PDB file of C-alpha atoms in Angstrom:
ATOM      1  CA  MET A   1       0.000   0.000   0.000  1.00 74.00           C
ATOM      2  CA  HIS A   2       1.059   3.597  -0.341  1.00 78.00           C
ATOM      3  CA  PHE A   3       0.247   7.074   0.905  1.00 85.00           C
ATOM      4  CA  LEU A   4      -0.438   9.642  -1.786  1.00 83.00           C
ATOM      5  CA  PHE A   5       0.565  13.290  -1.555  1.00 82.00           C
ATOM      6  CA  THR A   6       0.396  15.903  -4.286  1.00 77.00           C
ATOM      7  CA  GLY A   7       1.979  13.784  -6.994  1.00 75.00           C
ATOM      8  CA  LYS A   8       4.247  11.803  -4.660  1.00 86.00           C
ATOM      9  CA  ARG A   9       3.888   8.353  -3.137  1.00 86.00           C
ATOM     10  CA  LEU A  10       5.308   6.845   0.025  1.00 87.00           C
ATOM     11  CA  TYR A  11       5.115   3.078   0.297  1.00 89.00           C
ATOM     12  CA  ALA A  12       4.517   1.335   3.611  1.00 89.00           C
ATOM     13  CA  ASN A  13       3.626  -2.061   5.005  1.00 88.00           C
ATOM     14  CA  ARG A  14       0.201  -2.400   6.660  1.00 87.00           C
ATOM     15  CA  SER A  15       1.463  -5.002   9.123  1.00 87.00           C
ATOM     16  CA  VAL A  16       4.285  -2.800  10.377  1.00 92.00           C
ATOM     17  CA  LEU A  17       2.012   0.237  10.657  1.00 91.00           C
ATOM     18  CA  SER A  18      -0.684  -1.756  12.454  1.00 89.00           C
ATOM     19  CA  THR A  19       1.823  -3.184  14.904  1.00 92.00           C
ATOM     20  CA  ARG A  20       3.380   0.173  15.779  1.00 94.00           C
ATOM     21  CA  CYS A  21       0.309   2.437  15.655  1.00 93.00           C
ATOM     22  CA  ASP A  22      -3.016   1.645  17.356  1.00 93.00           C
ATOM     23  CA  VAL A  23      -4.855   4.276  15.309  1.00 90.00           C
ATOM     24  CA  MET A  24      -3.711   2.680  12.052  1.00 89.00           C
ATOM     25  CA  LYS A  25      -4.476  -0.764  13.430  1.00 89.00           C
ATOM     26  CA  ARG A  26      -8.086   0.353  13.964  1.00 88.00           C
ATOM     27  CA  MET A  27      -8.126   2.018  10.527  1.00 84.00           C
ATOM     28  CA  PHE A  28      -6.986  -1.150   8.790  1.00 83.00           C
ATOM     29  CA  SER A  29      -9.154  -3.595  10.744  1.00 84.00           C
ATOM     30  CA  GLY A  30     -12.296  -1.637  11.631  1.00 76.00           C
ATOM     31  CA  ASN A  31     -15.231  -0.309   9.658  1.00 75.00           C
ATOM     32  CA  PHE A  32     -13.190   2.290   7.804  1.00 72.00           C
ATOM     33  CA  LYS A  33     -12.554   2.611   4.087  1.00 68.00           C
ATOM     34  CA  GLU A  34      -8.829   1.924   4.746  1.00 70.00           C
ATOM     35  CA  SER A  35      -9.699  -1.574   5.987  1.00 67.00           C
ATOM     36  CA  LYS A  36     -10.771  -2.777   2.534  1.00 69.00           C
ATOM     37  CA  SER A  37      -8.090  -5.091   1.178  1.00 64.00           C
ATOM     38  CA  GLU A  38      -8.443  -3.758  -2.375  1.00 65.00           C
ATOM     39  CA  LEU A  39      -7.616  -0.235  -1.206  1.00 59.00           C
ATOM     40  CA  THR A  40      -3.908   0.285  -1.718  1.00 71.00           C
ATOM     41  CA  GLU A  41      -3.812   4.071  -1.750  1.00 79.00           C
ATOM     42  CA  ILE A  42      -4.459   6.465   1.126  1.00 83.00           C
ATOM     43  CA  GLU A  43      -4.486  10.163   0.349  1.00 84.00           C
ATOM     44  CA  ILE A  44      -2.822  12.500   2.861  1.00 85.00           C
ATOM     45  CA  PRO A  45      -3.916  16.007   1.832  1.00 83.00           C
ATOM     46  CA  ASN A  46      -2.907  18.171   4.806  1.00 86.00           C
ATOM     47  CA  PHE A  47       0.743  17.302   5.391  1.00 90.00           C
ATOM     48  CA  SER A  48       3.985  17.503   3.453  1.00 90.00           C
ATOM     49  CA  THR A  49       5.689  14.382   2.169  1.00 90.00           C
ATOM     50  CA  GLU A  50       8.797  15.201   4.226  1.00 91.00           C
ATOM     51  CA  SER A  51       6.905  15.475   7.518  1.00 92.00           C
ATOM     52  CA  PHE A  52       4.903  12.306   6.926  1.00 91.00           C
ATOM     53  CA  LEU A  53       8.116  10.508   5.990  1.00 92.00           C
ATOM     54  CA  VAL A  54       9.594  11.487   9.376  1.00 94.00           C
ATOM     55  CA  PHE A  55       6.483   9.988  10.990  1.00 95.00           C
ATOM     56  CA  LEU A  56       6.765   6.742   8.976  1.00 94.00           C
ATOM     57  CA  ASP A  57      10.481   6.541   9.703  1.00 94.00           C
ATOM     58  CA  PHE A  58       9.687   6.836  13.404  1.00 96.00           C
ATOM     59  CA  LEU A  59       7.143   3.992  13.161  1.00 95.00           C
ATOM     60  CA  TYR A  60       9.681   1.766  11.422  1.00 95.00           C
ATOM     61  CA  SER A  61      12.792   2.625  13.452  1.00 95.00           C
ATOM     62  CA  ASP A  62      11.682   4.297  16.704  1.00 93.00           C
ATOM     63  CA  HIS A  63      14.141   7.110  15.883  1.00 94.00           C
ATOM     64  CA  VAL A  64      13.507  10.568  14.523  1.00 94.00           C
ATOM     65  CA  ASN A  65      15.427  13.095  12.430  1.00 92.00           C
ATOM     66  CA  PHE A  66      13.732  16.477  11.956  1.00 90.00           C
ATOM     67  CA  GLU A  67      16.300  17.839   9.496  1.00 86.00           C
ATOM     68  CA  ASP A  68      14.083  17.832   6.401  1.00 79.00           C
ATOM     69  CA  ALA A  69      10.717  18.330   8.064  1.00 86.00           C
ATOM     70  CA  ASN A  70       8.616  20.919   9.823  1.00 89.00           C
ATOM     71  CA  VAL A  71       8.631  19.847  13.492  1.00 91.00           C
ATOM     72  CA  PHE A  72       5.254  21.498  14.075  1.00 88.00           C
ATOM     73  CA  GLU A  73       3.727  19.487  11.248  1.00 92.00           C
ATOM     74  CA  VAL A  74       5.248  16.263  12.602  1.00 94.00           C
ATOM     75  CA  LEU A  75       3.787  17.206  16.003  1.00 92.00           C
ATOM     76  CA  LYS A  76       0.300  17.425  14.443  1.00 91.00           C
ATOM     77  CA  ILE A  77       0.757  14.064  12.693  1.00 93.00           C
ATOM     78  CA  ALA A  78       1.965  12.452  15.936  1.00 94.00           C
ATOM     79  CA  ASP A  79      -1.077  13.810  17.757  1.00 92.00           C
ATOM     80  CA  MET A  80      -3.434  12.654  14.998  1.00 92.00           C
ATOM     81  CA  TYR A  81      -2.064   9.102  15.148  1.00 93.00           C
ATOM     82  CA  GLY A  82      -1.665   8.921  18.938  1.00 94.00           C
ATOM     83  CA  GLN A  83       2.126   8.637  19.029  1.00 95.00           C
ATOM     84  CA  THR A  84       2.931  10.049  22.474  1.00 94.00           C
ATOM     85  CA  ARG A  85       6.671   9.306  22.335  1.00 95.00           C
ATOM     86  CA  LEU A  86       6.969  11.140  19.016  1.00 96.00           C
ATOM     87  CA  LEU A  87       4.973  14.035  20.510  1.00 92.00           C
ATOM     88  CA  THR A  88       7.508  14.219  23.340  1.00 91.00           C
ATOM     89  CA  LEU A  89      10.419  14.167  20.881  1.00 94.00           C
ATOM     90  CA  CYS A  90       8.803  16.984  18.871  1.00 91.00           C
ATOM     91  CA  GLU A  91       8.267  19.047  22.011  1.00 85.00           C
ATOM     92  CA  TYR A  92      11.884  18.496  23.049  1.00 87.00           C
ATOM     93  CA  SER A  93      13.136  19.540  19.606  1.00 87.00           C
ATOM     94  CA  ILE A  94      10.995  22.688  19.664  1.00 81.00           C
ATOM     95  CA  SER A  95      12.194  23.628  23.161  1.00 79.00           C
ATOM     96  CA  LYS A  96      15.851  23.121  22.167  1.00 80.00           C
ATOM     97  CA  LYS A  97      15.359  25.207  19.037  1.00 76.00           C
ATOM     98  CA  ALA A  98      13.817  28.002  21.113  1.00 70.00           C
ATOM     99  CA  GLN A  99      16.514  27.766  23.775  1.00 72.00           C
ATOM    100  CA  TYR A 100      19.319  28.477  21.324  1.00 68.00           C
ATOM    101  CA  SER A 101      17.486  31.127  19.311  1.00 62.00           C
ATOM    102  CA  SER A 102      17.509  34.884  19.457  1.00 63.00           C
ATOM    103  CA  LEU A 103      14.712  36.663  21.300  1.00 58.00           C
ATOM    104  CA  ARG A 104      12.874  37.418  18.036  1.00 64.00           C
ATOM    105  CA  ARG A 105      13.128  33.797  16.876  1.00 67.00           C
ATOM    106  CA  ARG A 106      11.910  32.654  20.301  1.00 65.00           C
ATOM    107  CA  ALA A 107       8.840  34.852  19.896  1.00 67.00           C
ATOM    108  CA  ASP A 108       8.241  33.357  16.420  1.00 73.00           C
ATOM    109  CA  THR A 109       8.646  29.846  17.839  1.00 68.00           C
ATOM    110  CA  LEU A 110       6.249  30.620  20.695  1.00 67.00           C
ATOM    111  CA  LEU A 111       3.681  31.921  18.201  1.00 68.00           C
ATOM    112  CA  GLN A 112       4.035  28.722  16.145  1.00 72.00           C
ATOM    113  CA  VAL A 113       3.572  26.630  19.297  1.00 67.00           C
ATOM    114  CA  LEU A 114       0.426  28.519  20.248  1.00 65.00           C
ATOM    115  CA  LEU A 115      -1.021  28.182  16.744  1.00 69.00           C
ATOM    116  CA  CYS A 116      -0.158  24.483  16.684  1.00 68.00           C
ATOM    117  CA  ILE A 117      -1.803  23.907  20.076  1.00 62.00           C
ATOM    118  CA  GLN A 118      -4.914  25.746  18.919  1.00 58.00           C
ATOM    119  CA  VAL A 119      -5.188  23.491  15.840  1.00 54.00           C
ATOM    120  CA  ILE A 120      -4.649  20.304  17.863  1.00 58.00           C
ATOM    121  CA  ARG A 121      -7.258  21.200  20.476  1.00 50.00           C
ATOM    122  CA  VAL A 122      -9.960  22.144  17.943  1.00 46.00           C
TER     123      VAL A 122
END
């Protein structure tokens, strides 16, 4: 199966995803359209390929590298799929980024955090 973004595809194994993510396990085995065996494509419209790839890499390896991704976007994905350890790693990365930033960049980071929290809670 694969996840489809604007013109790009990321391939993944249902068994691995189901084992590592309870939300996906319910998606693939419950009364959801993703549970149909003939469905091999899942569209992901709201996130970048890079951020979702960080999420998939975390599910496969239990490690994370935020270099090519938006940490705030990964945070939203982690929240959406119930990955509390990844949420913690995102929060740690954001706090470290803010700690070593200038005052102006800290204010920008704080604003991003507040906007991200508002989206997650809605």
